[in-house]
Amino acid sequence: MTETKEENNCNSTNKSSNEMEKRSIKWTAVLFYIYLHAFGLAGLYFLFVKAKWLTVFYFIFLVTISSIGLTAGAHRLYAHNTFVATWQLRLFIMLAQTKAGVGSIYDWVFWHRMHHRYYGTEKDPYNHKKGFFYSHVISNLLSAPSDLETYAKDIDMRDVDMDGYVWTQRKFYWIFFLLGLLVPVYVTIEYLDESYINSFLIIGAARLLITTNISWLVNSALLVWGLKKGDKFPVDDNSVFFLSKSYWLNYHYVIPWDWKNDEFGTYETGFITFVVKMWRELGLINQLKTATSDDVREALYKIATSKMTLNEALAEIKENAEEAAYKEKLIYRH
C-alpha cells in the first residue's frame, strides 16, 4: 500500500512537471478583441472606400514601422539575440514596438521564449498541437497560469532586464501606449484634414487590428507557412498560389538565433530581412549570427561518428556562429 502511495505521488509529480495549471478565459480580453476586430474591419472598409490618399499612405507607414518593431525588434533582436544593436536603434525599436499595441517588449519576449523553451508541450503557451485557432487566437485570451513561477525560472531574461529602454517601456507602458494610439489619430485629423471617425477607425482600430494579428502570427506562423514531417517540398497542391510553404520555420525552432530566418517562411529574403541588411550597412547593428552549411555538415558528421548528442551539436554550431559574428565585428569598414 505504501508503494502504491509513493507511485501515485511520483505520477502526480511527473504530471505536474509536464503540465501547467489550467488557464482561464480573460473575458475582458475577449470583449476588447471583439470590439477591436469589429471596429478594425470597419476601418479597413473606410480605408479603401472613404479615406484620403495621404491617410492611406500614413496608415501603411505606421503599420510598416510597427511591424519592424515587432519582427526585427522584439523577435529577432530581443527574443533571440540574432544581432547586437546600437542605442539609437534600440530606442527606435522600443517606440516602434509600442505603436503596435501588443504589450511591452519584456512581456512579449518572455512568452515567446517560453513558447520555444516548452515547444509542443502543455507548458507551451501557443501549443501548435492544439491547432491554428488555438495558437493564433485562443492562447492570447487566456490568463497566466497560477503556477507560472515554478517553470518560468527556466526562462533567462537577464539580458532583457539589463536594457534600459525595455525597462522604461515596461514601467511606463500605458502612457507610451496611449500616446502611440492618440498622437497618430491627432496627426491625421490636424494635418491630413481627415474626419474624426475615419481617423479613429483607420489609424486607431484598423492599424491595431493589423499589428495585433502580425504579433499573433509570429507565434502561429509555423501552422501556416511551415511543413509537417514527411511533407513534400516544394508543395504540389493549390496552396502554392497563395502560400510559400517551406521547412525554414521548422528550422527556426531548432536554430532560433539565425538572423536570416524570416518570420513567415523564407530565408535570407523578405522585407524584414532586407531591413536588417540595411541596418547592417548603416552600422546600426553588428555581430549577426547565422549557421553556415559547413558548420551544420560538420555537426551532423560528429553526431553520426561519435557520441555527440544533438543538443551538444547545436551548442557547437551556435558557438561557431558567435565566434564568426564577433570576428566580423572586428573587421574595419571604410
mmCIF file of C-alpha atoms in Angstrom:
data_model
loop_
_atom_site.group_PDB
_atom_site.id
_atom_site.type_symbol
_atom_site.label_atom_id
_atom_site.label_comp_id
_atom_site.label_asym_id
_atom_site.label_seq_id
_atom_site.Cartn_x
_atom_site.Cartn_y
_atom_site.Cartn_z
ATOM 1 C CA MET A 1 0.000 0.000 0.000
ATOM 2 C CA THR A 2 2.905 2.321 0.800
ATOM 3 C CA GLU A 3 4.447 1.504 -2.577
ATOM 4 C CA THR A 4 1.159 2.346 -4.279
ATOM 5 C CA LYS A 5 1.004 5.686 -2.462
ATOM 6 C CA GLU A 6 4.575 6.500 -3.445
ATOM 7 C CA GLU A 7 3.822 5.538 -7.053
ATOM 8 C CA ASN A 8 0.790 7.841 -7.097
ATOM 9 C CA ASN A 9 2.889 10.664 -5.671
ATOM 10 C CA CYS A 10 5.532 10.031 -8.320
ATOM 11 C CA ASN A 11 2.926 10.069 -11.097
ATOM 12 C CA SER A 12 1.471 13.267 -9.687
ATOM 13 C CA THR A 13 4.917 14.863 -9.634
ATOM 14 C CA ASN A 14 5.633 13.831 -13.218
ATOM 15 C CA LYS A 15 2.279 15.152 -14.342
ATOM 16 C CA SER A 16 2.863 18.493 -12.643
ATOM 17 C CA SER A 17 6.322 18.748 -14.200
ATOM 18 C CA ASN A 18 4.907 18.234 -17.695
ATOM 19 C CA GLU A 19 1.712 20.266 -17.444
ATOM 20 C CA MET A 20 0.718 23.720 -16.296
ATOM 21 C CA GLU A 21 -2.231 24.694 -14.192
ATOM 22 C CA LYS A 22 -5.404 25.314 -16.182
ATOM 23 C CA ARG A 23 -5.602 28.769 -17.759
ATOM 24 C CA SER A 24 -8.945 30.547 -17.666
ATOM 25 C CA ILE A 25 -10.521 32.801 -20.275
ATOM 26 C CA LYS A 26 -9.971 36.529 -19.706
ATOM 27 C CA TRP A 27 -13.390 37.867 -20.666
ATOM 28 C CA THR A 28 -12.204 41.469 -20.663
ATOM 29 C CA ALA A 29 -9.652 40.476 -23.319
ATOM 30 C CA VAL A 30 -12.362 38.651 -25.276
ATOM 31 C CA LEU A 31 -14.585 41.738 -25.312
ATOM 32 C CA PHE A 32 -11.657 44.011 -26.178
ATOM 33 C CA TYR A 33 -10.612 41.907 -29.182
ATOM 34 C CA ILE A 34 -14.212 41.512 -30.371
ATOM 35 C CA TYR A 35 -14.599 45.294 -30.416
ATOM 36 C CA LEU A 36 -11.121 45.743 -31.912
ATOM 37 C CA HIS A 37 -11.890 43.389 -34.791
ATOM 38 C CA ALA A 38 -15.346 44.882 -35.365
ATOM 39 C CA PHE A 39 -14.090 48.484 -35.443
ATOM 40 C CA GLY A 40 -10.903 47.417 -37.228
ATOM 41 C CA LEU A 41 -12.769 45.710 -40.064
ATOM 42 C CA ALA A 42 -14.951 48.800 -40.399
ATOM 43 C CA GLY A 43 -11.765 50.850 -40.504
ATOM 44 C CA LEU A 44 -10.336 48.700 -43.311
ATOM 45 C CA TYR A 45 -13.555 49.245 -45.278
ATOM 46 C CA PHE A 46 -13.282 53.007 -44.757
ATOM 47 C CA LEU A 47 -9.602 52.823 -45.739
ATOM 48 C CA PHE A 48 -10.481 51.520 -49.198
ATOM 49 C CA VAL A 49 -13.697 53.495 -49.706
ATOM 50 C CA LYS A 50 -13.635 56.838 -47.862
ATOM 51 C CA ALA A 51 -10.103 57.701 -46.751
ATOM 52 C CA LYS A 52 -7.905 60.297 -48.405
ATOM 53 C CA TRP A 53 -4.752 59.125 -50.152
ATOM 54 C CA LEU A 54 -2.494 60.761 -47.566
ATOM 55 C CA THR A 55 -4.334 58.839 -44.865
ATOM 56 C CA VAL A 56 -3.793 55.593 -46.770
ATOM 57 C CA PHE A 57 -0.050 56.264 -47.081
ATOM 58 C CA TYR A 58 0.157 57.271 -43.409
ATOM 59 C CA PHE A 59 -1.644 54.058 -42.421
ATOM 60 C CA ILE A 60 0.807 51.945 -44.452
ATOM 61 C CA PHE A 61 3.744 53.831 -42.926
ATOM 62 C CA LEU A 62 2.549 53.272 -39.339
ATOM 63 C CA VAL A 63 1.809 49.565 -39.898
ATOM 64 C CA THR A 64 5.220 49.083 -41.517
ATOM 65 C CA ILE A 65 7.085 50.782 -38.664
ATOM 66 C CA SER A 66 5.145 48.771 -36.067
ATOM 67 C CA SER A 67 5.819 45.532 -37.958
ATOM 68 C CA ILE A 68 9.549 46.242 -37.980
ATOM 69 C CA GLY A 69 9.428 46.857 -34.229
ATOM 70 C CA LEU A 70 7.652 43.540 -33.715
ATOM 71 C CA THR A 71 9.616 41.273 -36.038
ATOM 72 C CA ALA A 72 13.128 42.646 -36.418
ATOM 73 C CA GLY A 73 12.957 44.205 -32.954
ATOM 74 C CA ALA A 74 11.045 42.233 -30.332
ATOM 75 C CA HIS A 75 11.519 38.914 -32.148
ATOM 76 C CA ARG A 76 14.952 38.834 -33.770
ATOM 77 C CA LEU A 77 16.827 41.289 -31.554
ATOM 78 C CA TYR A 78 15.319 40.797 -28.103
ATOM 79 C CA ALA A 79 13.778 37.316 -28.096
ATOM 80 C CA HIS A 80 16.585 35.530 -29.962
ATOM 81 C CA ASN A 81 19.597 37.865 -29.822
ATOM 82 C CA THR A 82 20.323 37.350 -33.516
ATOM 83 C CA PHE A 83 22.372 40.576 -33.590
ATOM 84 C CA VAL A 84 23.547 43.458 -31.400
ATOM 85 C CA ALA A 85 22.059 46.924 -31.939
ATOM 86 C CA THR A 86 23.199 50.463 -31.151
ATOM 87 C CA TRP A 87 21.348 52.517 -28.562
ATOM 88 C CA GLN A 88 19.761 54.651 -31.286
ATOM 89 C CA LEU A 89 18.254 51.601 -32.984
ATOM 90 C CA ARG A 90 17.083 50.098 -29.703
ATOM 91 C CA LEU A 91 15.280 53.366 -28.907
ATOM 92 C CA PHE A 92 13.608 53.293 -32.328
ATOM 93 C CA ILE A 93 12.597 49.645 -31.855
ATOM 94 C CA MET A 94 11.102 50.389 -28.446
ATOM 95 C CA LEU A 95 8.984 53.214 -29.857
ATOM 96 C CA ALA A 96 8.001 51.221 -32.971
ATOM 97 C CA GLN A 97 7.006 48.156 -30.951
ATOM 98 C CA THR A 98 4.978 50.344 -28.580
ATOM 99 C CA LYS A 99 2.956 51.655 -31.540
ATOM 100 C CA ALA A 100 1.950 48.062 -32.313
ATOM 101 C CA GLY A 101 -0.098 47.990 -29.091
ATOM 102 C CA VAL A 102 0.623 44.359 -28.173
ATOM 103 C CA GLY A 103 2.120 44.801 -24.713
ATOM 104 C CA SER A 104 5.632 45.568 -23.543
ATOM 105 C CA ILE A 105 8.738 44.119 -25.166
ATOM 106 C CA TYR A 106 9.608 42.365 -21.908
ATOM 107 C CA ASP A 107 6.295 40.517 -21.697
ATOM 108 C CA TRP A 108 6.284 39.673 -25.406
ATOM 109 C CA VAL A 109 9.818 38.260 -25.228
ATOM 110 C CA PHE A 110 9.058 36.295 -22.056
ATOM 111 C CA TRP A 111 6.080 34.474 -23.593
ATOM 112 C CA HIS A 112 7.881 33.886 -26.880
ATOM 113 C CA ARG A 113 10.905 32.411 -25.122
ATOM 114 C CA MET A 114 8.577 30.211 -23.105
ATOM 115 C CA HIS A 115 6.995 29.109 -26.392
ATOM 116 C CA HIS A 116 10.406 27.981 -27.657
ATOM 117 C CA ARG A 117 11.561 26.524 -24.334
ATOM 118 C CA TYR A 118 8.491 24.292 -23.914
ATOM 119 C CA TYR A 119 7.583 23.900 -27.576
ATOM 120 C CA GLY A 120 4.997 21.188 -28.250
ATOM 121 C CA THR A 121 4.268 20.502 -24.567
ATOM 122 C CA GLU A 122 1.384 21.510 -22.325
ATOM 123 C CA LYS A 123 3.555 24.326 -20.972
ATOM 124 C CA ASP A 124 3.814 25.857 -24.429
ATOM 125 C CA PRO A 125 1.532 28.934 -24.275
ATOM 126 C CA TYR A 126 0.908 28.755 -28.048
ATOM 127 C CA ASN A 127 0.843 24.963 -28.352
ATOM 128 C CA HIS A 128 0.729 24.154 -32.075
ATOM 129 C CA LYS A 129 -0.610 20.675 -31.374
ATOM 130 C CA LYS A 130 -3.940 22.267 -30.471
ATOM 131 C CA GLY A 131 -4.399 23.788 -33.915
ATOM 132 C CA PHE A 132 -4.089 27.163 -35.584
ATOM 133 C CA PHE A 133 -7.145 28.787 -33.984
ATOM 134 C CA TYR A 134 -5.875 27.946 -30.505
ATOM 135 C CA SER A 135 -2.318 29.055 -31.257
ATOM 136 C CA HIS A 136 -3.305 32.252 -33.042
ATOM 137 C CA VAL A 137 -6.378 33.397 -31.087
ATOM 138 C CA ILE A 138 -7.425 31.410 -28.012
ATOM 139 C CA SER A 139 -3.952 31.355 -26.438
ATOM 140 C CA ASN A 140 -3.954 35.160 -26.377
ATOM 141 C CA LEU A 141 -7.259 35.250 -24.493
ATOM 142 C CA LEU A 142 -6.121 33.056 -21.592
ATOM 143 C CA SER A 143 -4.852 34.170 -18.206
ATOM 144 C CA ALA A 144 -1.369 33.364 -16.982
ATOM 145 C CA PRO A 145 -1.322 30.007 -15.143
ATOM 146 C CA SER A 146 -1.225 30.148 -11.361
ATOM 147 C CA ASP A 147 1.940 28.012 -11.284
ATOM 148 C CA LEU A 148 3.776 30.224 -13.784
ATOM 149 C CA GLU A 149 6.692 30.961 -11.464
ATOM 150 C CA THR A 150 7.519 27.286 -10.992
ATOM 151 C CA TYR A 151 8.750 26.857 -14.556
ATOM 152 C CA ALA A 152 9.320 30.483 -15.580
ATOM 153 C CA LYS A 153 12.596 30.187 -13.659
ATOM 154 C CA ASP A 154 13.949 28.310 -16.673
ATOM 155 C CA ILE A 155 13.408 31.367 -18.884
ATOM 156 C CA ASP A 156 16.555 33.507 -18.763
ATOM 157 C CA MET A 157 15.519 37.167 -19.063
ATOM 158 C CA ARG A 158 18.666 38.776 -17.665
ATOM 159 C CA ASP A 159 19.733 40.248 -20.997
ATOM 160 C CA VAL A 160 16.333 41.923 -21.438
ATOM 161 C CA ASP A 161 16.334 43.118 -17.817
ATOM 162 C CA MET A 162 19.587 44.970 -18.471
ATOM 163 C CA ASP A 163 18.180 47.006 -21.377
ATOM 164 C CA GLY A 164 17.242 50.492 -20.186
ATOM 165 C CA TYR A 165 14.760 51.137 -22.993
ATOM 166 C CA VAL A 166 12.895 47.916 -22.269
ATOM 167 C CA TRP A 167 12.805 48.796 -18.560
ATOM 168 C CA THR A 168 11.462 52.276 -19.287
ATOM 169 C CA GLN A 169 8.811 50.986 -21.666
ATOM 170 C CA ARG A 170 7.689 48.323 -19.207
ATOM 171 C CA LYS A 171 7.435 50.788 -16.309
ATOM 172 C CA PHE A 172 5.517 53.436 -18.257
ATOM 173 C CA TYR A 173 3.887 51.194 -20.839
ATOM 174 C CA TRP A 174 0.320 52.521 -20.650
ATOM 175 C CA ILE A 175 1.498 56.110 -21.015
ATOM 176 C CA PHE A 176 3.526 55.145 -24.097
ATOM 177 C CA PHE A 177 0.637 53.082 -25.444
ATOM 178 C CA LEU A 178 -1.904 55.900 -25.148
ATOM 179 C CA LEU A 179 0.492 58.349 -26.769
ATOM 180 C CA GLY A 180 1.169 55.853 -29.548
ATOM 181 C CA LEU A 181 -2.553 55.467 -30.113
ATOM 182 C CA LEU A 182 -3.770 59.059 -29.781
ATOM 183 C CA VAL A 183 -0.937 61.041 -31.378
ATOM 184 C CA PRO A 184 -1.240 59.356 -34.820
ATOM 185 C CA VAL A 185 -5.016 59.878 -34.731
ATOM 186 C CA TYR A 186 -4.486 63.539 -33.857
ATOM 187 C CA VAL A 187 -1.943 63.938 -36.674
ATOM 188 C CA THR A 188 -4.448 62.538 -39.174
ATOM 189 C CA ILE A 189 -7.165 64.959 -38.041
ATOM 190 C CA GLU A 190 -4.983 68.048 -37.639
ATOM 191 C CA TYR A 191 -2.525 67.782 -40.529
ATOM 192 C CA LEU A 192 -4.145 65.417 -43.056
ATOM 193 C CA ASP A 193 -7.592 67.016 -42.712
ATOM 194 C CA GLU A 194 -9.224 63.625 -42.189
ATOM 195 C CA SER A 195 -12.574 63.242 -40.417
ATOM 196 C CA TYR A 196 -12.739 62.202 -36.786
ATOM 197 C CA ILE A 197 -14.487 58.908 -37.486
ATOM 198 C CA ASN A 198 -12.122 57.971 -40.335
ATOM 199 C CA SER A 199 -9.109 58.799 -38.176
ATOM 200 C CA PHE A 200 -10.364 56.725 -35.253
ATOM 201 C CA LEU A 201 -11.437 53.702 -37.315
ATOM 202 C CA ILE A 202 -8.467 53.639 -39.699
ATOM 203 C CA ILE A 203 -5.449 54.978 -37.806
ATOM 204 C CA GLY A 204 -6.749 53.745 -34.465
ATOM 205 C CA ALA A 205 -8.697 50.486 -34.782
ATOM 206 C CA ALA A 206 -7.664 49.117 -38.189
ATOM 207 C CA ARG A 207 -3.980 49.755 -37.505
ATOM 208 C CA LEU A 208 -4.122 47.934 -34.160
ATOM 209 C CA LEU A 209 -6.081 45.108 -35.778
ATOM 210 C CA ILE A 210 -3.279 44.528 -38.307
ATOM 211 C CA THR A 211 -0.397 44.833 -35.841
ATOM 212 C CA THR A 212 -2.134 42.593 -33.303
ATOM 213 C CA ASN A 213 -2.541 39.824 -35.846
ATOM 214 C CA ILE A 214 1.056 40.227 -37.035
ATOM 215 C CA SER A 215 2.179 39.772 -33.439
ATOM 216 C CA TRP A 216 -0.008 36.683 -33.062
ATOM 217 C CA LEU A 217 1.256 35.284 -36.376
ATOM 218 C CA VAL A 218 4.864 35.297 -35.186
ATOM 219 C CA ASN A 219 3.838 32.585 -32.717
ATOM 220 C CA SER A 220 1.476 30.680 -35.023
ATOM 221 C CA ALA A 221 3.218 31.104 -38.404
ATOM 222 C CA LEU A 222 4.546 27.534 -38.482
ATOM 223 C CA LEU A 223 0.969 26.295 -38.850
ATOM 224 C CA VAL A 224 0.517 28.491 -41.938
ATOM 225 C CA TRP A 225 3.870 28.555 -43.750
ATOM 226 C CA GLY A 226 5.573 25.522 -42.195
ATOM 227 C CA LEU A 227 5.585 21.894 -43.288
ATOM 228 C CA LYS A 228 4.904 18.762 -41.292
ATOM 229 C CA LYS A 229 7.414 15.949 -41.017
ATOM 230 C CA GLY A 230 7.394 13.976 -44.254
ATOM 231 C CA ASP A 231 5.620 16.664 -46.313
ATOM 232 C CA LYS A 232 6.805 17.063 -49.888
ATOM 233 C CA PHE A 233 8.865 20.128 -50.746
ATOM 234 C CA PRO A 234 8.128 22.040 -52.853
ATOM 235 C CA VAL A 235 4.430 21.653 -52.163
ATOM 236 C CA ASP A 236 2.383 20.350 -55.095
ATOM 237 C CA ASP A 237 -1.124 21.386 -54.012
ATOM 238 C CA ASN A 238 -3.164 24.540 -54.649
ATOM 239 C CA SER A 239 -1.641 26.342 -51.651
ATOM 240 C CA VAL A 240 1.367 27.265 -53.838
ATOM 241 C CA PHE A 241 -0.770 30.006 -55.407
ATOM 242 C CA PHE A 242 -1.089 31.991 -52.160
ATOM 243 C CA LEU A 243 1.398 30.500 -49.645
ATOM 244 C CA SER A 244 5.122 29.839 -49.851
ATOM 245 C CA LYS A 245 5.465 26.848 -47.546
ATOM 246 C CA SER A 246 8.890 25.563 -46.550
ATOM 247 C CA TYR A 247 10.870 23.928 -43.756
ATOM 248 C CA TRP A 248 12.515 27.215 -42.751
ATOM 249 C CA LEU A 249 10.068 27.820 -39.913
ATOM 250 C CA ASN A 250 10.740 24.299 -38.678
ATOM 251 C CA TYR A 251 14.437 25.193 -38.840
ATOM 252 C CA HIS A 252 13.715 28.277 -36.722
ATOM 253 C CA TYR A 253 12.533 26.088 -33.839
ATOM 254 C CA VAL A 254 15.858 24.232 -33.956
ATOM 255 C CA ILE A 255 18.157 27.228 -34.551
ATOM 256 C CA PRO A 256 16.171 30.308 -33.455
ATOM 257 C CA TRP A 257 19.185 32.670 -33.365
ATOM 258 C CA ASP A 258 19.828 32.752 -37.136
ATOM 259 C CA TRP A 259 19.183 36.353 -38.259
ATOM 260 C CA LYS A 260 18.457 35.313 -41.855
ATOM 261 C CA ASN A 261 15.365 33.325 -40.915
ATOM 262 C CA ASP A 262 12.214 35.269 -41.751
ATOM 263 C CA GLU A 263 9.158 35.151 -39.500
ATOM 264 C CA PHE A 264 6.892 33.976 -42.300
ATOM 265 C CA GLY A 265 8.593 31.112 -44.090
ATOM 266 C CA THR A 266 11.528 32.445 -46.110
ATOM 267 C CA TYR A 267 15.292 32.538 -45.578
ATOM 268 C CA GLU A 268 17.593 35.474 -46.357
ATOM 269 C CA THR A 269 14.760 37.114 -48.277
ATOM 270 C CA GLY A 270 11.686 39.139 -47.377
ATOM 271 C CA PHE A 271 11.119 42.744 -46.371
ATOM 272 C CA ILE A 272 12.173 42.445 -42.713
ATOM 273 C CA THR A 273 15.397 40.653 -43.632
ATOM 274 C CA PHE A 274 16.056 43.454 -46.123
ATOM 275 C CA VAL A 275 15.589 45.972 -43.297
ATOM 276 C CA VAL A 276 18.079 44.074 -41.127
ATOM 277 C CA LYS A 277 20.596 44.111 -44.015
ATOM 278 C CA MET A 278 20.151 47.863 -44.352
ATOM 279 C CA TRP A 279 20.773 48.322 -40.629
ATOM 280 C CA ARG A 280 23.997 46.351 -41.001
ATOM 281 C CA GLU A 281 25.160 48.523 -43.915
ATOM 282 C CA LEU A 282 24.350 51.670 -41.913
ATOM 283 C CA GLY A 283 26.396 50.416 -38.967
ATOM 284 C CA LEU A 284 23.393 50.224 -36.645
ATOM 285 C CA ILE A 285 23.856 46.523 -35.855
ATOM 286 C CA ASN A 286 26.728 44.062 -35.642
ATOM 287 C CA GLN A 287 27.537 40.509 -34.535
ATOM 288 C CA LEU A 288 24.850 38.967 -36.756
ATOM 289 C CA LYS A 289 24.688 35.257 -36.001
ATOM 290 C CA THR A 290 23.923 32.674 -38.676
ATOM 291 C CA ALA A 291 24.545 28.951 -39.156
ATOM 292 C CA THR A 292 26.711 28.036 -42.140
ATOM 293 C CA SER A 293 26.271 24.895 -44.229
ATOM 294 C CA ASP A 294 29.792 23.778 -43.296
ATOM 295 C CA ASP A 295 29.056 24.045 -39.555
ATOM 296 C CA VAL A 296 25.795 22.080 -39.922
ATOM 297 C CA ARG A 297 27.518 19.441 -42.060
ATOM 298 C CA GLU A 298 30.351 19.113 -39.523
ATOM 299 C CA ALA A 299 27.860 18.788 -36.653
ATOM 300 C CA LEU A 300 25.916 16.043 -38.444
ATOM 301 C CA TYR A 301 29.179 14.185 -39.123
ATOM 302 C CA LYS A 302 30.113 14.306 -35.435
ATOM 303 C CA ILE A 303 26.678 13.058 -34.402
ATOM 304 C CA ALA A 304 26.947 10.152 -36.828
ATOM 305 C CA THR A 305 30.527 9.164 -35.993
ATOM 306 C CA SER A 306 30.787 9.926 -32.280
ATOM 307 C CA LYS A 307 28.736 10.107 -29.130
ATOM 308 C CA MET A 308 27.920 13.794 -29.594
ATOM 309 C CA THR A 309 24.257 14.497 -28.865
ATOM 310 C CA LEU A 310 22.018 16.772 -30.915
ATOM 311 C CA ASN A 311 21.981 19.421 -28.170
ATOM 312 C CA GLU A 312 25.778 19.374 -27.999
ATOM 313 C CA ALA A 313 25.972 19.733 -31.775
ATOM 314 C CA LEU A 314 23.564 22.671 -31.763
ATOM 315 C CA ALA A 315 25.556 24.329 -28.986
ATOM 316 C CA GLU A 316 28.736 23.932 -31.039
ATOM 317 C CA ILE A 317 27.057 25.428 -34.136
ATOM 318 C CA LYS A 318 25.942 28.423 -32.059
ATOM 319 C CA GLU A 319 29.410 28.843 -30.563
ATOM 320 C CA ASN A 320 30.958 28.863 -34.045
ATOM 321 C CA ALA A 321 28.352 31.377 -35.230
ATOM 322 C CA GLU A 322 29.041 33.694 -32.303
ATOM 323 C CA GLU A 323 32.785 33.496 -32.928
ATOM 324 C CA ALA A 324 32.339 34.269 -36.643
ATOM 325 C CA ALA A 325 29.974 37.160 -35.826
ATOM 326 C CA TYR A 326 32.444 38.682 -33.399
ATOM 327 C CA LYS A 327 35.293 38.369 -35.910
ATOM 328 C CA GLU A 328 33.169 40.161 -38.493
ATOM 329 C CA LYS A 329 32.581 42.963 -35.997
ATOM 330 C CA LEU A 330 36.349 43.478 -35.713
ATOM 331 C CA ILE A 331 36.740 43.948 -39.464
ATOM 332 C CA TYR A 332 37.390 47.610 -40.270
ATOM 333 C CA ARG A 333 34.825 49.120 -42.625
ATOM 334 C CA HIS A 334 35.562 52.254 -44.661
#
